[in-house]
Amino acid sequence: MAWKKKAAVVGVSVVTGIAAVAATPLVLSAVGFGAAGITAGSAAATLMSFWGGAVPAGGVVAILQSVGAAGLGMAGTAAVGGSGAAIGGTAVSKLIGLGKDDHEIQDNDSGDTDDDEDAPEVKSLMRRK
């Protein structure tokens, strides 16, 4: 069963990584960071007002506006996708109870592993060696 849990974690990681990349431009646009600039009266405008309208280069508002206007770019896509995958994978592994007991543990006596009890065909193949 451990391999099924691991497959679920990988699957959810891939899906959440892709979803994070797809959702980022939509979320930024919804809060007011768009291609035409910061939308008046939006959450982005409120955030910008904290600096009195003069946003420092390389600051949070500047980066978010850049992504809102031009997209994530290669590094941004990798960072957002990787973060989304890590968060999704961690969350699902905690939810399904994947822990250290589910990882392959070497048995000192036979060289066998604890993981193969879920796959009897593997056990029979190992005996034939």
PDB file of C-alpha atoms in Angstrom:
ATOM      1  CA  MET A   1       0.000   0.000   0.000  1.00  0.00           C
ATOM      2  CA  ALA A   2       2.896   2.389   0.573  1.00  0.00           C
ATOM      3  CA  TRP A   3       3.520   2.720  -3.171  1.00  0.00           C
ATOM      4  CA  LYS A   4      -0.111   3.766  -3.677  1.00  0.00           C
ATOM      5  CA  LYS A   5       0.271   6.467  -1.054  1.00  0.00           C
ATOM      6  CA  LYS A   6       3.492   7.652  -2.654  1.00  0.00           C
ATOM      7  CA  ALA A   7       1.818   7.729  -6.070  1.00  0.00           C
ATOM      8  CA  ALA A   8      -0.999   9.824  -4.606  1.00  0.00           C
ATOM      9  CA  VAL A   9       1.523  12.295  -3.188  1.00  0.00           C
ATOM     10  CA  VAL A  10       3.310  12.585  -6.538  1.00  0.00           C
ATOM     11  CA  GLY A  11       0.010  13.004  -8.396  1.00  0.00           C
ATOM     12  CA  VAL A  12      -1.255  15.698  -6.057  1.00  0.00           C
ATOM     13  CA  SER A  13       2.125  17.451  -6.174  1.00  0.00           C
ATOM     14  CA  VAL A  14       1.995  17.644  -9.968  1.00  0.00           C
ATOM     15  CA  VAL A  15      -1.593  18.888  -9.981  1.00  0.00           C
ATOM     16  CA  THR A  16      -1.038  21.530  -7.292  1.00  0.00           C
ATOM     17  CA  GLY A  17       2.157  22.734  -8.969  1.00  0.00           C
ATOM     18  CA  ILE A  18       0.327  23.224 -12.268  1.00  0.00           C
ATOM     19  CA  ALA A  19      -2.661  24.800 -10.516  1.00  0.00           C
ATOM     20  CA  ALA A  20      -0.425  27.278  -8.685  1.00  0.00           C
ATOM     21  CA  VAL A  21       1.183  28.400 -11.944  1.00  0.00           C
ATOM     22  CA  ALA A  22      -2.206  28.704 -13.663  1.00  0.00           C
ATOM     23  CA  ALA A  23      -3.841  30.544 -10.748  1.00  0.00           C
ATOM     24  CA  THR A  24      -1.108  33.122 -10.114  1.00  0.00           C
ATOM     25  CA  PRO A  25      -1.972  35.516 -12.984  1.00  0.00           C
ATOM     26  CA  LEU A  26      -5.684  35.185 -12.224  1.00  0.00           C
ATOM     27  CA  VAL A  27      -5.226  35.970  -8.542  1.00  0.00           C
ATOM     28  CA  LEU A  28      -2.908  38.900  -9.239  1.00  0.00           C
ATOM     29  CA  SER A  29      -5.382  40.329 -11.726  1.00  0.00           C
ATOM     30  CA  ALA A  30      -8.248  39.872  -9.258  1.00  0.00           C
ATOM     31  CA  VAL A  31      -6.437  41.879  -6.563  1.00  0.00           C
ATOM     32  CA  GLY A  32      -5.526  44.660  -8.988  1.00  0.00           C
ATOM     33  CA  PHE A  33      -2.126  43.882 -10.531  1.00  0.00           C
ATOM     34  CA  GLY A  34      -2.849  43.977 -14.263  1.00  0.00           C
ATOM     35  CA  ALA A  35      -1.281  44.552 -17.647  1.00  0.00           C
ATOM     36  CA  ALA A  36      -2.394  48.210 -17.648  1.00  0.00           C
ATOM     37  CA  GLY A  37      -1.003  48.884 -14.171  1.00  0.00           C
ATOM     38  CA  ILE A  38      -2.463  48.860 -10.693  1.00  0.00           C
ATOM     39  CA  THR A  39      -6.256  49.116 -10.674  1.00  0.00           C
ATOM     40  CA  ALA A  40      -7.645  52.109  -8.745  1.00  0.00           C
ATOM     41  CA  GLY A  41      -9.503  51.159  -5.565  1.00  0.00           C
ATOM     42  CA  SER A  42      -8.126  47.611  -5.522  1.00  0.00           C
ATOM     43  CA  ALA A  43      -6.176  45.731  -2.875  1.00  0.00           C
ATOM     44  CA  ALA A  44      -3.070  46.389  -4.980  1.00  0.00           C
ATOM     45  CA  ALA A  45      -3.757  50.154  -4.816  1.00  0.00           C
ATOM     46  CA  THR A  46      -4.138  49.934  -1.024  1.00  0.00           C
ATOM     47  CA  LEU A  47      -0.842  48.062  -0.794  1.00  0.00           C
ATOM     48  CA  MET A  48       0.815  50.687  -2.984  1.00  0.00           C
ATOM     49  CA  SER A  49      -0.551  53.485  -0.782  1.00  0.00           C
ATOM     50  CA  PHE A  50       1.459  52.151   2.174  1.00  0.00           C
ATOM     51  CA  TRP A  51       4.530  53.572   0.417  1.00  0.00           C
ATOM     52  CA  GLY A  52       2.806  56.866  -0.375  1.00  0.00           C
ATOM     53  CA  GLY A  53       2.493  55.924  -4.045  1.00  0.00           C
ATOM     54  CA  ALA A  54       6.262  55.713  -4.587  1.00  0.00           C
ATOM     55  CA  VAL A  55       7.038  51.999  -4.756  1.00  0.00           C
ATOM     56  CA  PRO A  56      10.667  50.966  -4.229  1.00  0.00           C
ATOM     57  CA  ALA A  57      12.247  49.098  -7.128  1.00  0.00           C
ATOM     58  CA  GLY A  58      12.529  45.395  -6.397  1.00  0.00           C
ATOM     59  CA  GLY A  59       9.954  45.627  -3.599  1.00  0.00           C
ATOM     60  CA  VAL A  60       6.906  43.423  -3.148  1.00  0.00           C
ATOM     61  CA  VAL A  61       4.503  45.726  -5.009  1.00  0.00           C
ATOM     62  CA  ALA A  62       6.959  46.202  -7.888  1.00  0.00           C
ATOM     63  CA  ILE A  63       7.478  42.454  -8.273  1.00  0.00           C
ATOM     64  CA  LEU A  64       3.757  41.695  -8.100  1.00  0.00           C
ATOM     65  CA  GLN A  65       2.999  44.404 -10.665  1.00  0.00           C
ATOM     66  CA  SER A  66       5.709  43.086 -12.956  1.00  0.00           C
ATOM     67  CA  VAL A  67       4.251  39.577 -12.776  1.00  0.00           C
ATOM     68  CA  GLY A  68       0.728  40.970 -13.226  1.00  0.00           C
ATOM     69  CA  ALA A  69       1.784  42.860 -16.341  1.00  0.00           C
ATOM     70  CA  ALA A  70       4.250  40.496 -17.980  1.00  0.00           C
ATOM     71  CA  GLY A  71       3.604  37.060 -16.454  1.00  0.00           C
ATOM     72  CA  LEU A  72       5.748  34.843 -14.289  1.00  0.00           C
ATOM     73  CA  GLY A  73       8.671  34.162 -16.608  1.00  0.00           C
ATOM     74  CA  MET A  74      10.781  31.030 -16.423  1.00  0.00           C
ATOM     75  CA  ALA A  75      12.211  31.503 -12.923  1.00  0.00           C
ATOM     76  CA  GLY A  76       8.866  32.623 -11.512  1.00  0.00           C
ATOM     77  CA  THR A  77       7.080  29.661 -13.056  1.00  0.00           C
ATOM     78  CA  ALA A  78       9.632  27.294 -11.554  1.00  0.00           C
ATOM     79  CA  ALA A  79       9.405  28.953  -8.124  1.00  0.00           C
ATOM     80  CA  VAL A  80       5.599  29.086  -8.022  1.00  0.00           C
ATOM     81  CA  GLY A  81       5.201  25.585  -9.486  1.00  0.00           C
ATOM     82  CA  GLY A  82       7.755  24.102  -7.114  1.00  0.00           C
ATOM     83  CA  SER A  83       6.200  25.822  -4.117  1.00  0.00           C
ATOM     84  CA  GLY A  84       2.713  24.693  -5.106  1.00  0.00           C
ATOM     85  CA  ALA A  85       3.921  21.130  -5.601  1.00  0.00           C
ATOM     86  CA  ALA A  86       5.731  21.091  -2.253  1.00  0.00           C
ATOM     87  CA  ILE A  87       2.740  22.460  -0.379  1.00  0.00           C
ATOM     88  CA  GLY A  88       0.307  20.079  -2.077  1.00  0.00           C
ATOM     89  CA  GLY A  89       2.539  17.048  -1.640  1.00  0.00           C
ATOM     90  CA  THR A  90       3.198  17.792   2.010  1.00  0.00           C
ATOM     91  CA  ALA A  91      -0.479  18.373   2.733  1.00  0.00           C
ATOM     92  CA  VAL A  92      -1.653  15.148   1.098  1.00  0.00           C
ATOM     93  CA  SER A  93       1.106  13.080   2.715  1.00  0.00           C
ATOM     94  CA  LYS A  94      -0.044  14.332   6.118  1.00  0.00           C
ATOM     95  CA  LEU A  95      -3.709  13.709   5.264  1.00  0.00           C
ATOM     96  CA  ILE A  96      -3.186  10.122   4.116  1.00  0.00           C
ATOM     97  CA  GLY A  97      -0.738   9.336   6.892  1.00  0.00           C
ATOM     98  CA  LEU A  98       2.375   8.699   4.836  1.00  0.00           C
ATOM     99  CA  GLY A  99       5.172   8.567   7.363  1.00  0.00           C
ATOM    100  CA  LYS A 100       8.480   6.915   8.092  1.00  0.00           C
ATOM    101  CA  ASP A 101       6.751   3.559   8.655  1.00  0.00           C
ATOM    102  CA  ASP A 102       5.713   3.524   4.992  1.00  0.00           C
ATOM    103  CA  HIS A 103       9.220   3.913   3.592  1.00  0.00           C
ATOM    104  CA  GLU A 104      11.252   0.932   2.511  1.00  0.00           C
ATOM    105  CA  ILE A 105      13.164  -0.446   5.490  1.00  0.00           C
ATOM    106  CA  GLN A 106      16.022  -2.902   4.982  1.00  0.00           C
ATOM    107  CA  ASP A 107      15.674  -6.161   6.938  1.00  0.00           C
ATOM    108  CA  ASN A 108      19.108  -7.185   8.227  1.00  0.00           C
ATOM    109  CA  ASP A 109      18.403 -10.943   8.139  1.00  0.00           C
ATOM    110  CA  SER A 110      17.222 -11.622   4.603  1.00  0.00           C
ATOM    111  CA  GLY A 111      17.974  -8.511   2.572  1.00  0.00           C
ATOM    112  CA  ASP A 112      14.226  -8.332   2.008  1.00  0.00           C
ATOM    113  CA  THR A 113      12.239  -5.153   2.425  1.00  0.00           C
ATOM    114  CA  ASP A 114       9.076  -4.419   4.344  1.00  0.00           C
ATOM    115  CA  ASP A 115       7.477  -2.809   1.285  1.00  0.00           C
ATOM    116  CA  ASP A 116       6.963  -6.033  -0.670  1.00  0.00           C
ATOM    117  CA  GLU A 117       4.248  -7.410   1.619  1.00  0.00           C
ATOM    118  CA  ASP A 118       1.778  -5.485  -0.554  1.00  0.00           C
ATOM    119  CA  ALA A 119       2.978  -7.267  -3.689  1.00  0.00           C
ATOM    120  CA  PRO A 120       3.024 -11.093  -3.345  1.00  0.00           C
ATOM    121  CA  GLU A 121       4.227 -11.510  -6.951  1.00  0.00           C
ATOM    122  CA  VAL A 122       7.420  -9.653  -6.018  1.00  0.00           C
ATOM    123  CA  LYS A 123       8.010 -12.027  -3.088  1.00  0.00           C
ATOM    124  CA  SER A 124       7.656 -15.082  -5.321  1.00  0.00           C
ATOM    125  CA  LEU A 125      10.092 -13.603  -7.859  1.00  0.00           C
ATOM    126  CA  MET A 126      12.617 -12.881  -5.124  1.00  0.00           C
ATOM    127  CA  ARG A 127      12.474 -16.507  -3.898  1.00  0.00           C
ATOM    128  CA  ARG A 128      13.281 -17.812  -7.409  1.00  0.00           C
ATOM    129  CA  LYS A 129      16.672 -16.080  -7.519  1.00  0.00           C
TER     130      LYS A 129
END
